[in-house]
Amino acid sequence: MTPLDLVGGARPNFVKLAPVVWALRRTGLAYRIVHTGQHYDDEMSESFFKDLRIPAPDVHLGAGSGLAGAQTARILERYEAHLLAARPAATVVFGDVNSTLACALAAVKLGVPVVHVEAGLRSFDRTMPEEINRLVTDAVADLLFASEPSGLENLEREGVPSERACLVGNVMIDTLLAELPAARACDTTASFSLKDKGYGLVTLHRPSNVDDARTLARLVELLHELSRTLPIVFPVHPRTLAAARRHGIAERLTATQARLICVEPLPYRHALSLMAGAAVVLTDSGGLQEETSVLGVPCLTLRENTERPITVERGTSRLVGNDPAKITRAFHDAVAGRWPRGQSIPLWDGEASVRLVTVLASWLDARA
Ligand code: UD1
């Protein structure tokens, strides 16, 4: 049987890919995991995949980092060569990273069907690299799986025929719900000498927050200030550290700062453990907005907009941009418990990938 290609490039892609692998195993459909190499640090070695209970990738494109255009082009070229050598039944891409766009383009040009997981999300902000990746990937995809109702509505408005789009729920939440017991058992909170609900957690990596020197410096000083109220753990994304070095403020992001605890990016279970135990999360990550919503942890989303409106409407996320006064007010609201608890989100129930694979299998059957 011709296998499917499941393509991942950045760390969160694999968190979404894993439950699809678990579901595929039950159907007997053949698949191959393709790693573009967009993210390639030590944390993404064998143990990363073992933790997610998926095999190490079958194919490594080793694309590495670079400017967006060069990185996308390199992934596209290498994936195209792979497709020519070993054509899959379909290419399944996840999320909105450069790897998603590059592999979707390579596949569609060769007539390989493209399946997009997490389709239809729109921030309506074309200054975001991810928004362009989302728009182009959805424009060329043959089968589109949405994680929340807004995704399906956006696709409909853009003219995607309804038989090609399907709301299945959020596969990333499948992983969260499956891994939460193991994550809690890690007790990462205690390893930082912190108490449950006695600290905040921060992640930052979007260009809008880290690329401009003054914006990043202002945010880092604000985090120091807020950490006087509550200790804050900050796993620093590689692009954020690189930006801080460029801006000459890297020393404000080192582990020696008393109550702002800066660490390297954490393995998935440790990050989940810290997130579940946090009193408040400050982030510009799409994944964390969704995960905190399910965990019921207040989330200050350091962005002006979100492509995941359900996390604001039903979840625990509030958009605060990067204005210090607004962030400070929201931070104190969250710490004082003046925050909505969040309602459950339909289809974020741990079964999204099972629904997805059922639809995918009959779609493949119909094409055979
Ligand atoms: C990418 C995605 C972003 C996603 C993020 C998750 C695009 C346009 N952006 O941003 O949507 O939220 O990944 O992490 O694709 N690096 C590592 N290890 C990591 C992460 C990054 O070494 O765990 C390195 C990369 O190899 C690269 C640099 O950090 O050298 C920046 O990575 P890049 O792929 O350019 O994009 P991100 O900013 O991580």
mmCIF file of C-alpha atoms and ligand atoms in Angstrom:
data_model
loop_
_atom_site.group_PDB
_atom_site.id
_atom_site.type_symbol
_atom_site.label_atom_id
_atom_site.label_comp_id
_atom_site.label_asym_id
_atom_site.label_seq_id
_atom_site.Cartn_x
_atom_site.Cartn_y
_atom_site.Cartn_z
ATOM 1 C CA MET A 1 0.000 0.000 0.000
ATOM 2 C CA THR A 2 1.320 3.470 -0.877
ATOM 3 C CA PRO A 3 2.047 5.337 2.365
ATOM 4 C CA LEU A 4 0.892 8.798 3.371
ATOM 5 C CA ASP A 5 3.558 11.388 4.105
ATOM 6 C CA LEU A 6 3.066 13.094 7.474
ATOM 7 C CA VAL A 7 5.230 16.200 7.373
ATOM 8 C CA GLY A 8 6.593 18.015 10.426
ATOM 9 C CA GLY A 9 9.160 20.749 10.618
ATOM 10 C CA ALA A 10 8.820 22.772 13.789
ATOM 11 C CA ARG A 11 8.414 21.342 17.259
ATOM 12 C CA PRO A 12 4.637 21.978 17.583
ATOM 13 C CA ASN A 13 4.041 20.185 14.269
ATOM 14 C CA PHE A 14 5.099 16.924 15.867
ATOM 15 C CA VAL A 15 2.817 17.472 18.853
ATOM 16 C CA LYS A 16 -0.043 17.623 16.301
ATOM 17 C CA LEU A 17 1.309 14.799 14.149
ATOM 18 C CA ALA A 18 1.665 12.333 17.039
ATOM 19 C CA PRO A 19 -2.048 11.634 17.720
ATOM 20 C CA VAL A 20 -2.641 11.212 13.975
ATOM 21 C CA VAL A 21 0.019 8.486 14.038
ATOM 22 C CA TRP A 22 -1.682 6.861 17.041
ATOM 23 C CA ALA A 23 -4.996 6.862 15.153
ATOM 24 C CA LEU A 24 -3.438 5.644 11.885
ATOM 25 C CA ARG A 25 -1.888 2.685 13.683
ATOM 26 C CA ARG A 26 -5.386 1.452 14.512
ATOM 27 C CA THR A 27 -6.497 1.590 10.866
ATOM 28 C CA GLY A 28 -3.506 -0.103 9.313
ATOM 29 C CA LEU A 29 -3.056 2.721 6.784
ATOM 30 C CA ALA A 30 0.609 3.047 5.882
ATOM 31 C CA TYR A 31 2.450 6.288 6.652
ATOM 32 C CA ARG A 32 5.913 7.824 6.655
ATOM 33 C CA ILE A 33 7.064 10.620 8.942
ATOM 34 C CA VAL A 34 9.002 13.308 7.106
ATOM 35 C CA HIS A 35 11.032 15.810 9.177
ATOM 36 C CA THR A 36 12.018 18.886 7.203
ATOM 37 C CA GLY A 37 14.649 19.897 9.761
ATOM 38 C CA GLN A 38 13.236 23.430 10.161
ATOM 39 C CA HIS A 39 13.815 23.023 13.907
ATOM 40 C CA TYR A 40 16.817 20.928 14.731
ATOM 41 C CA ASP A 41 18.085 21.477 18.297
ATOM 42 C CA ASP A 42 19.138 18.690 20.691
ATOM 43 C CA GLU A 43 15.714 18.651 22.283
ATOM 44 C CA MET A 44 14.357 17.314 19.011
ATOM 45 C CA SER A 45 16.446 14.175 19.113
ATOM 46 C CA GLU A 46 15.257 10.578 19.504
ATOM 47 C CA SER A 47 13.804 11.167 22.995
ATOM 48 C CA PHE A 48 11.487 13.902 21.721
ATOM 49 C CA PHE A 49 9.794 11.398 19.426
ATOM 50 C CA LYS A 50 9.891 8.660 22.054
ATOM 51 C CA ASP A 51 8.057 10.927 24.519
ATOM 52 C CA LEU A 52 5.348 11.486 21.925
ATOM 53 C CA ARG A 53 5.174 7.701 21.354
ATOM 54 C CA ILE A 54 5.950 8.005 17.657
ATOM 55 C CA PRO A 55 8.874 6.544 15.732
ATOM 56 C CA ALA A 56 11.788 8.765 14.771
ATOM 57 C CA PRO A 57 11.211 10.280 11.304
ATOM 58 C CA ASP A 58 11.662 7.991 8.294
ATOM 59 C CA VAL A 59 12.904 10.847 6.148
ATOM 60 C CA HIS A 60 15.069 13.796 7.183
ATOM 61 C CA LEU A 61 15.320 16.732 4.793
ATOM 62 C CA GLY A 62 17.831 18.554 7.009
ATOM 63 C CA ALA A 63 16.736 21.987 5.786
ATOM 64 C CA GLY A 64 17.820 24.013 8.849
ATOM 65 C CA SER A 65 17.296 27.695 9.488
ATOM 66 C CA GLY A 66 17.596 30.804 7.345
ATOM 67 C CA LEU A 67 15.573 33.731 6.068
ATOM 68 C CA ALA A 68 11.969 32.769 5.414
ATOM 69 C CA GLY A 69 12.344 32.674 1.639
ATOM 70 C CA ALA A 70 15.572 30.695 1.645
ATOM 71 C CA GLN A 71 14.281 28.260 4.268
ATOM 72 C CA THR A 72 10.992 27.716 2.413
ATOM 73 C CA ALA A 73 12.821 27.259 -0.894
ATOM 74 C CA ARG A 74 15.262 24.738 0.572
ATOM 75 C CA ILE A 75 12.477 22.669 2.124
ATOM 76 C CA LEU A 76 10.456 22.823 -1.113
ATOM 77 C CA GLU A 77 13.395 21.687 -3.225
ATOM 78 C CA ARG A 78 14.312 18.822 -0.908
ATOM 79 C CA TYR A 79 10.748 17.647 -0.442
ATOM 80 C CA GLU A 80 10.187 17.749 -4.191
ATOM 81 C CA ALA A 81 13.185 15.461 -4.682
ATOM 82 C CA HIS A 82 11.784 13.106 -2.052
ATOM 83 C CA LEU A 83 8.365 13.105 -3.792
ATOM 84 C CA LEU A 84 9.945 12.243 -7.118
ATOM 85 C CA ALA A 85 11.796 9.334 -5.550
ATOM 86 C CA ALA A 86 8.959 8.023 -3.383
ATOM 87 C CA ARG A 87 5.519 9.362 -4.274
ATOM 88 C CA PRO A 88 3.042 9.124 -1.343
ATOM 89 C CA ALA A 89 -0.739 8.579 -1.478
ATOM 90 C CA ALA A 90 -1.088 12.121 -0.075
ATOM 91 C CA THR A 91 0.973 14.719 1.756
ATOM 92 C CA VAL A 92 -0.407 15.631 5.174
ATOM 93 C CA VAL A 93 0.824 18.991 6.496
ATOM 94 C CA PHE A 94 0.142 20.560 9.897
ATOM 95 C CA GLY A 95 -0.321 24.094 11.178
ATOM 96 C CA ASP A 96 1.167 27.200 9.623
ATOM 97 C CA VAL A 97 4.946 27.038 9.622
ATOM 98 C CA ASN A 98 7.260 27.470 6.648
ATOM 99 C CA SER A 99 7.507 23.673 6.316
ATOM 100 C CA THR A 100 3.712 23.460 5.950
ATOM 101 C CA LEU A 101 3.725 25.885 3.040
ATOM 102 C CA ALA A 102 6.844 24.486 1.353
ATOM 103 C CA CYS A 103 5.709 20.858 1.348
ATOM 104 C CA ALA A 104 2.141 21.726 0.310
ATOM 105 C CA LEU A 105 3.524 23.611 -2.698
ATOM 106 C CA ALA A 106 5.954 20.862 -3.660
ATOM 107 C CA ALA A 107 3.178 18.259 -3.476
ATOM 108 C CA VAL A 108 0.460 20.140 -5.353
ATOM 109 C CA LYS A 109 2.836 20.917 -8.237
ATOM 110 C CA LEU A 110 3.487 17.206 -8.656
ATOM 111 C CA GLY A 111 -0.180 16.305 -8.441
ATOM 112 C CA VAL A 112 0.137 14.714 -5.008
ATOM 113 C CA PRO A 113 -3.036 15.402 -2.969
ATOM 114 C CA VAL A 114 -2.498 17.787 -0.049
ATOM 115 C CA VAL A 115 -4.223 17.363 3.307
ATOM 116 C CA HIS A 116 -4.053 20.296 5.731
ATOM 117 C CA VAL A 117 -4.561 19.726 9.451
ATOM 118 C CA GLU A 118 -5.559 22.919 11.318
ATOM 119 C CA ALA A 119 -6.981 24.583 8.222
ATOM 120 C CA GLY A 120 -8.965 27.813 7.976
ATOM 121 C CA LEU A 121 -7.503 29.708 10.934
ATOM 122 C CA ARG A 122 -7.162 33.401 10.078
ATOM 123 C CA SER A 123 -5.742 36.311 12.043
ATOM 124 C CA PHE A 124 -6.535 38.616 9.087
ATOM 125 C CA ASP A 125 -3.093 40.103 9.705
ATOM 126 C CA ARG A 126 -0.918 39.650 6.639
ATOM 127 C CA THR A 127 2.147 41.015 8.394
ATOM 128 C CA MET A 128 2.331 37.628 10.175
ATOM 129 C CA PRO A 129 4.420 35.098 8.237
ATOM 130 C CA GLU A 130 2.116 32.346 9.487
ATOM 131 C CA GLU A 131 -0.978 34.037 8.006
ATOM 132 C CA ILE A 132 0.567 33.874 4.530
ATOM 133 C CA ASN A 133 1.475 30.230 5.115
ATOM 134 C CA ARG A 134 -2.107 29.484 6.179
ATOM 135 C CA LEU A 135 -3.687 31.274 3.194
ATOM 136 C CA VAL A 136 -1.477 29.668 0.576
ATOM 137 C CA THR A 137 -1.612 26.178 2.082
ATOM 138 C CA ASP A 138 -5.416 26.262 2.255
ATOM 139 C CA ALA A 139 -5.621 27.578 -1.304
ATOM 140 C CA VAL A 140 -3.835 24.491 -2.657
ATOM 141 C CA ALA A 141 -5.082 21.823 -0.214
ATOM 142 C CA ASP A 142 -7.467 19.085 -1.378
ATOM 143 C CA LEU A 143 -8.771 18.055 2.031
ATOM 144 C CA LEU A 144 -8.946 20.541 4.901
ATOM 145 C CA PHE A 145 -9.447 19.721 8.584
ATOM 146 C CA ALA A 146 -10.537 22.574 10.839
ATOM 147 C CA SER A 147 -9.951 22.658 14.574
ATOM 148 C CA GLU A 148 -12.618 25.224 15.524
ATOM 149 C CA PRO A 149 -15.810 26.568 13.899
ATOM 150 C CA SER A 150 -14.157 29.830 12.739
ATOM 151 C CA GLY A 151 -11.813 27.732 10.580
ATOM 152 C CA LEU A 152 -14.684 26.144 8.718
ATOM 153 C CA GLU A 153 -16.484 29.506 8.343
ATOM 154 C CA ASN A 154 -13.362 31.154 6.900
ATOM 155 C CA LEU A 155 -12.886 28.347 4.387
ATOM 156 C CA GLU A 156 -16.516 28.554 3.337
ATOM 157 C CA ARG A 157 -16.196 32.332 2.836
ATOM 158 C CA GLU A 158 -13.079 31.770 0.742
ATOM 159 C CA GLY A 159 -15.005 29.428 -1.525
ATOM 160 C CA VAL A 160 -13.636 26.041 -0.453
ATOM 161 C CA PRO A 161 -16.307 23.475 -1.435
ATOM 162 C CA SER A 162 -17.956 22.072 1.682
ATOM 163 C CA GLU A 163 -17.150 18.450 0.759
ATOM 164 C CA ARG A 164 -13.437 19.246 1.018
ATOM 165 C CA ALA A 165 -13.527 20.821 4.495
ATOM 166 C CA CYS A 166 -14.385 19.162 7.776
ATOM 167 C CA LEU A 167 -14.481 20.280 11.416
ATOM 168 C CA VAL A 168 -12.876 17.477 13.427
ATOM 169 C CA GLY A 169 -11.602 19.326 16.508
ATOM 170 C CA ASN A 170 -8.129 19.985 17.787
ATOM 171 C CA VAL A 171 -5.520 17.247 17.430
ATOM 172 C CA MET A 172 -3.088 19.116 19.697
ATOM 173 C CA ILE A 173 -5.604 18.695 22.501
ATOM 174 C CA ASP A 174 -5.616 14.923 21.841
ATOM 175 C CA THR A 175 -1.939 14.936 22.737
ATOM 176 C CA LEU A 176 -2.490 17.162 25.759
ATOM 177 C CA LEU A 177 -5.233 14.966 27.212
ATOM 178 C CA ALA A 178 -3.252 11.786 26.548
ATOM 179 C CA GLU A 179 -0.050 13.143 28.054
ATOM 180 C CA LEU A 180 -1.406 15.116 31.009
ATOM 181 C CA PRO A 181 -1.088 12.318 33.602
ATOM 182 C CA ALA A 182 2.541 11.650 32.587
ATOM 183 C CA ALA A 183 3.208 15.393 32.553
ATOM 184 C CA ARG A 184 1.809 15.863 36.046
ATOM 185 C CA ALA A 185 3.962 12.968 37.235
ATOM 186 C CA CYS A 186 7.097 14.823 36.036
ATOM 187 C CA ASP A 187 6.382 17.445 38.701
ATOM 188 C CA THR A 188 8.481 19.988 36.887
ATOM 189 C CA THR A 189 7.053 22.692 39.156
ATOM 190 C CA ALA A 190 8.814 21.215 42.196
ATOM 191 C CA SER A 191 12.069 20.843 40.264
ATOM 192 C CA PHE A 192 12.115 24.648 39.973
ATOM 193 C CA SER A 193 11.346 24.887 43.722
ATOM 194 C CA LEU A 194 7.981 26.413 42.852
ATOM 195 C CA LYS A 195 4.531 25.705 44.246
ATOM 196 C CA ASP A 196 1.447 24.742 42.298
ATOM 197 C CA LYS A 197 -0.322 27.968 41.186
ATOM 198 C CA GLY A 198 2.519 29.961 42.717
ATOM 199 C CA TYR A 199 4.220 31.131 39.521
ATOM 200 C CA GLY A 200 3.708 32.444 36.010
ATOM 201 C CA LEU A 201 4.946 30.975 32.726
ATOM 202 C CA VAL A 202 6.053 33.004 29.699
ATOM 203 C CA THR A 203 6.866 32.141 26.087
ATOM 204 C CA LEU A 204 7.658 34.682 23.378
ATOM 205 C CA HIS A 205 8.932 34.227 19.864
ATOM 206 C CA ARG A 206 6.769 36.111 17.358
ATOM 207 C CA PRO A 207 8.498 38.692 15.178
ATOM 208 C CA SER A 208 6.019 41.348 16.433
ATOM 209 C CA ASN A 209 7.366 40.916 19.983
ATOM 210 C CA VAL A 210 11.017 40.018 19.600
ATOM 211 C CA ASP A 211 12.387 41.466 16.358
ATOM 212 C CA ASP A 212 12.220 45.138 17.376
ATOM 213 C CA ALA A 213 14.872 46.026 19.986
ATOM 214 C CA ARG A 214 12.731 48.486 21.953
ATOM 215 C CA THR A 215 9.694 46.212 22.060
ATOM 216 C CA LEU A 216 11.657 43.221 23.313
ATOM 217 C CA ALA A 217 13.618 45.288 25.861
ATOM 218 C CA ARG A 218 10.353 46.763 27.190
ATOM 219 C CA LEU A 219 8.791 43.314 27.495
ATOM 220 C CA VAL A 220 11.819 41.829 29.247
ATOM 221 C CA GLU A 221 11.895 44.693 31.773
ATOM 222 C CA LEU A 222 8.157 44.253 32.301
ATOM 223 C CA LEU A 223 8.661 40.545 33.040
ATOM 224 C CA HIS A 224 11.294 41.430 35.644
ATOM 225 C CA GLU A 225 8.816 43.860 37.175
ATOM 226 C CA LEU A 226 5.917 41.359 37.192
ATOM 227 C CA SER A 227 8.142 38.662 38.679
ATOM 228 C CA ARG A 228 8.284 40.729 41.876
ATOM 229 C CA THR A 229 4.627 39.735 42.377
ATOM 230 C CA LEU A 230 5.022 36.134 41.256
ATOM 231 C CA PRO A 231 8.094 34.185 40.120
ATOM 232 C CA ILE A 232 8.025 33.654 36.363
ATOM 233 C CA VAL A 233 9.525 30.779 34.364
ATOM 234 C CA PHE A 234 10.594 31.757 30.849
ATOM 235 C CA PRO A 235 11.723 29.008 28.447
ATOM 236 C CA VAL A 236 13.512 31.195 25.906
ATOM 237 C CA HIS A 237 12.902 30.283 22.247
ATOM 238 C CA PRO A 238 16.112 30.194 20.143
ATOM 239 C CA ARG A 239 14.932 33.042 17.881
ATOM 240 C CA THR A 240 14.171 35.160 20.971
ATOM 241 C CA LEU A 241 17.622 34.516 22.414
ATOM 242 C CA ALA A 242 19.216 35.349 19.072
ATOM 243 C CA ALA A 243 17.188 38.580 18.920
ATOM 244 C CA ALA A 244 18.143 39.483 22.512
ATOM 245 C CA ARG A 245 21.812 38.995 21.623
ATOM 246 C CA ARG A 246 21.420 41.224 18.579
ATOM 247 C CA HIS A 247 19.699 43.873 20.673
ATOM 248 C CA GLY A 248 22.417 43.673 23.363
ATOM 249 C CA ILE A 249 20.025 42.604 26.147
ATOM 250 C CA ALA A 250 20.845 38.897 26.407
ATOM 251 C CA GLU A 251 22.226 39.319 29.931
ATOM 252 C CA ARG A 252 18.690 40.234 31.075
ATOM 253 C CA LEU A 253 17.617 36.766 29.917
ATOM 254 C CA THR A 254 20.063 34.592 31.821
ATOM 255 C CA ALA A 255 19.393 32.066 34.526
ATOM 256 C CA THR A 256 20.944 34.189 37.271
ATOM 257 C CA GLN A 257 18.019 36.622 37.461
ATOM 258 C CA ALA A 258 16.358 35.888 40.801
ATOM 259 C CA ARG A 259 12.627 35.671 40.136
ATOM 260 C CA LEU A 260 12.579 35.595 36.338
ATOM 261 C CA ILE A 261 13.786 32.070 35.735
ATOM 262 C CA CYS A 262 15.088 31.838 32.164
ATOM 263 C CA VAL A 263 15.657 28.331 30.838
ATOM 264 C CA GLU A 264 16.161 26.559 27.533
ATOM 265 C CA PRO A 265 13.054 25.371 25.648
ATOM 266 C CA LEU A 266 11.562 22.480 27.622
ATOM 267 C CA PRO A 267 10.593 18.976 26.532
ATOM 268 C CA TYR A 268 6.850 18.672 25.843
ATOM 269 C CA ARG A 269 5.861 16.943 29.095
ATOM 270 C CA HIS A 270 7.805 19.386 31.239
ATOM 271 C CA ALA A 271 6.285 22.336 29.428
ATOM 272 C CA LEU A 272 2.822 20.829 29.905
ATOM 273 C CA SER A 273 3.486 20.153 33.572
ATOM 274 C CA LEU A 274 4.543 23.780 34.112
ATOM 275 C CA MET A 275 1.596 25.091 32.135
ATOM 276 C CA ALA A 276 -0.920 23.039 34.119
ATOM 277 C CA GLY A 277 0.530 24.282 37.427
ATOM 278 C CA ALA A 278 0.860 27.955 36.483
ATOM 279 C CA ALA A 279 -1.279 30.702 38.010
ATOM 280 C CA VAL A 280 -1.024 32.623 34.762
ATOM 281 C CA VAL A 281 0.549 32.190 31.325
ATOM 282 C CA LEU A 282 1.834 35.031 29.133
ATOM 283 C CA THR A 283 2.439 33.992 25.546
ATOM 284 C CA ASP A 284 2.351 34.804 21.861
ATOM 285 C CA SER A 285 2.155 31.123 20.873
ATOM 286 C CA GLY A 286 -0.974 29.784 19.190
ATOM 287 C CA GLY A 287 -0.569 26.386 20.816
ATOM 288 C CA LEU A 288 -0.369 27.764 24.346
ATOM 289 C CA GLN A 289 -3.554 29.805 23.834
ATOM 290 C CA GLU A 290 -5.337 26.553 23.055
ATOM 291 C CA GLU A 291 -3.679 24.437 25.727
ATOM 292 C CA THR A 292 -4.307 26.935 28.557
ATOM 293 C CA SER A 293 -7.951 27.158 27.469
ATOM 294 C CA VAL A 294 -8.361 23.434 28.008
ATOM 295 C CA LEU A 295 -6.365 23.466 31.259
ATOM 296 C CA GLY A 296 -8.408 26.416 32.595
ATOM 297 C CA VAL A 297 -5.271 28.511 33.174
ATOM 298 C CA PRO A 298 -5.593 32.292 32.584
ATOM 299 C CA CYS A 299 -3.694 33.226 29.416
ATOM 300 C CA LEU A 300 -2.534 36.711 28.493
ATOM 301 C CA THR A 301 -2.050 36.564 24.747
ATOM 302 C CA LEU A 302 0.637 39.093 23.833
ATOM 303 C CA ARG A 303 -0.816 39.815 20.402
ATOM 304 C CA GLU A 304 -3.254 42.302 18.887
ATOM 305 C CA ASN A 305 -5.237 39.574 17.148
ATOM 306 C CA THR A 306 -5.653 35.842 17.098
ATOM 307 C CA GLU A 307 -6.443 33.260 14.438
ATOM 308 C CA ARG A 308 -7.925 31.164 17.269
ATOM 309 C CA PRO A 309 -10.949 33.249 18.367
ATOM 310 C CA ILE A 310 -12.523 30.375 20.275
ATOM 311 C CA THR A 311 -9.764 30.655 22.902
ATOM 312 C CA VAL A 312 -11.036 34.177 23.667
ATOM 313 C CA GLU A 313 -14.753 33.450 23.251
ATOM 314 C CA ARG A 314 -14.934 30.229 25.269
ATOM 315 C CA GLY A 315 -11.427 29.682 26.574
ATOM 316 C CA THR A 316 -9.249 31.548 29.035
ATOM 317 C CA SER A 317 -7.270 33.766 26.670
ATOM 318 C CA ARG A 318 -7.396 37.592 26.628
ATOM 319 C CA LEU A 319 -5.663 39.617 23.924
ATOM 320 C CA VAL A 320 -3.361 42.165 25.582
ATOM 321 C CA GLY A 321 -0.949 43.138 22.780
ATOM 322 C CA ASN A 322 2.459 44.260 23.997
ATOM 323 C CA ASP A 323 1.472 47.397 25.884
ATOM 324 C CA PRO A 324 2.989 47.197 29.413
ATOM 325 C CA ALA A 325 0.051 48.923 31.154
ATOM 326 C CA LYS A 326 -2.492 46.586 29.602
ATOM 327 C CA ILE A 327 -0.373 43.512 30.359
ATOM 328 C CA THR A 328 0.188 44.594 33.957
ATOM 329 C CA ARG A 329 -3.534 45.139 34.566
ATOM 330 C CA ALA A 330 -4.428 41.756 33.087
ATOM 331 C CA PHE A 331 -1.621 40.036 35.012
ATOM 332 C CA HIS A 332 -2.959 41.342 38.328
ATOM 333 C CA ASP A 333 -6.525 40.413 37.365
ATOM 334 C CA ALA A 334 -5.374 36.871 36.668
ATOM 335 C CA VAL A 335 -3.337 36.575 39.866
ATOM 336 C CA ALA A 336 -6.276 37.906 41.900
ATOM 337 C CA GLY A 337 -8.615 35.352 40.288
ATOM 338 C CA ARG A 338 -10.622 37.957 38.359
ATOM 339 C CA TRP A 339 -10.665 35.809 35.237
ATOM 340 C CA PRO A 340 -13.249 33.701 33.403
ATOM 341 C CA ARG A 341 -12.837 29.995 34.097
ATOM 342 C CA GLY A 342 -13.460 29.098 30.482
ATOM 343 C CA GLN A 343 -16.061 26.752 29.050
ATOM 344 C CA SER A 344 -15.464 23.456 27.346
ATOM 345 C CA ILE A 345 -14.811 23.739 23.628
ATOM 346 C CA PRO A 346 -16.784 21.391 21.371
ATOM 347 C CA LEU A 347 -14.670 18.625 19.777
ATOM 348 C CA TRP A 348 -11.574 19.438 21.842
ATOM 349 C CA ASP A 349 -12.158 16.135 23.543
ATOM 350 C CA GLY A 350 -9.148 13.951 22.787
ATOM 351 C CA GLU A 351 -10.803 12.231 19.806
ATOM 352 C CA ALA A 352 -10.070 14.714 17.001
ATOM 353 C CA SER A 353 -7.433 12.554 15.322
ATOM 354 C CA VAL A 354 -9.704 9.506 15.363
ATOM 355 C CA ARG A 355 -12.392 11.535 13.558
ATOM 356 C CA LEU A 356 -9.777 12.946 11.207
ATOM 357 C CA VAL A 357 -8.367 9.553 10.263
ATOM 358 C CA THR A 358 -11.860 8.137 9.677
ATOM 359 C CA VAL A 359 -12.631 10.943 7.193
ATOM 360 C CA LEU A 360 -9.168 10.674 5.628
ATOM 361 C CA ALA A 361 -9.485 6.913 5.122
ATOM 362 C CA SER A 362 -12.827 7.157 3.320
ATOM 363 C CA TRP A 363 -11.569 10.104 1.249
ATOM 364 C CA LEU A 364 -8.573 8.008 0.152
ATOM 365 C CA ASP A 365 -10.879 5.083 -0.578
ATOM 366 C CA ALA A 366 -13.101 7.259 -2.758
ATOM 367 C CA ARG A 367 -10.077 8.416 -4.756
ATOM 368 C CA ALA A 368 -8.622 4.934 -5.223
HETATM 369 C C1 UD1 B 1 8.345 28.704 13.706
HETATM 370 C C2 UD1 B 1 7.020 29.054 13.056
HETATM 371 C C3 UD1 B 1 6.026 29.520 14.090
HETATM 372 C C4 UD1 B 1 5.912 28.518 15.216
HETATM 373 C C5 UD1 B 1 7.289 28.261 15.792
HETATM 374 C C6 UD1 B 1 7.219 27.233 16.885
HETATM 375 C C7 UD1 B 1 7.306 29.836 10.733
HETATM 376 C C8 UD1 B 1 7.136 31.017 9.860
HETATM 377 N N1 UD1 B 1 7.142 30.091 12.059
HETATM 378 O O1 UD1 B 1 8.919 29.925 14.159
HETATM 379 O O2 UD1 B 1 4.740 29.660 13.486
HETATM 380 O O3 UD1 B 1 5.039 29.022 16.223
HETATM 381 O O4 UD1 B 1 8.151 27.788 14.749
HETATM 382 O O5 UD1 B 1 8.434 27.028 17.507
HETATM 383 O O6 UD1 B 1 7.549 28.742 10.275
HETATM 384 N N2 UD1 B 1 14.968 26.575 16.686
HETATM 385 C C9 UD1 B 1 15.571 25.522 17.330
HETATM 386 N N3 UD1 B 1 14.829 24.781 18.182
HETATM 387 C C10 UD1 B 1 13.515 25.014 18.425
HETATM 388 C C11 UD1 B 1 12.920 26.087 17.776
HETATM 389 C C12 UD1 B 1 13.652 26.850 16.882
HETATM 390 O O7 UD1 B 1 16.746 25.284 17.174
HETATM 391 O O8 UD1 B 1 12.903 24.306 19.209
HETATM 392 C C13 UD1 B 1 15.763 27.420 15.803
HETATM 393 C C14 UD1 B 1 15.540 27.117 14.377
HETATM 394 O O9 UD1 B 1 16.217 25.986 13.984
HETATM 395 C C15 UD1 B 1 16.012 28.414 13.754
HETATM 396 C C16 UD1 B 1 15.468 29.448 14.719
HETATM 397 O O10 UD1 B 1 15.335 28.769 15.942
HETATM 398 O O11 UD1 B 1 17.384 28.493 13.743
HETATM 399 C C17 UD1 B 1 14.164 30.070 14.273
HETATM 400 O O12 UD1 B 1 13.328 29.063 13.786
HETATM 401 P P1 UD1 B 1 12.416 29.236 12.475
HETATM 402 O O13 UD1 B 1 12.067 27.937 11.928
HETATM 403 O O14 UD1 B 1 12.978 30.282 11.585
HETATM 404 O O15 UD1 B 1 11.074 29.834 12.987
HETATM 405 P P2 UD1 B 1 10.495 30.027 14.444
HETATM 406 O O16 UD1 B 1 10.735 31.423 14.819
HETATM 407 O O17 UD1 B 1 10.871 28.952 15.391
#
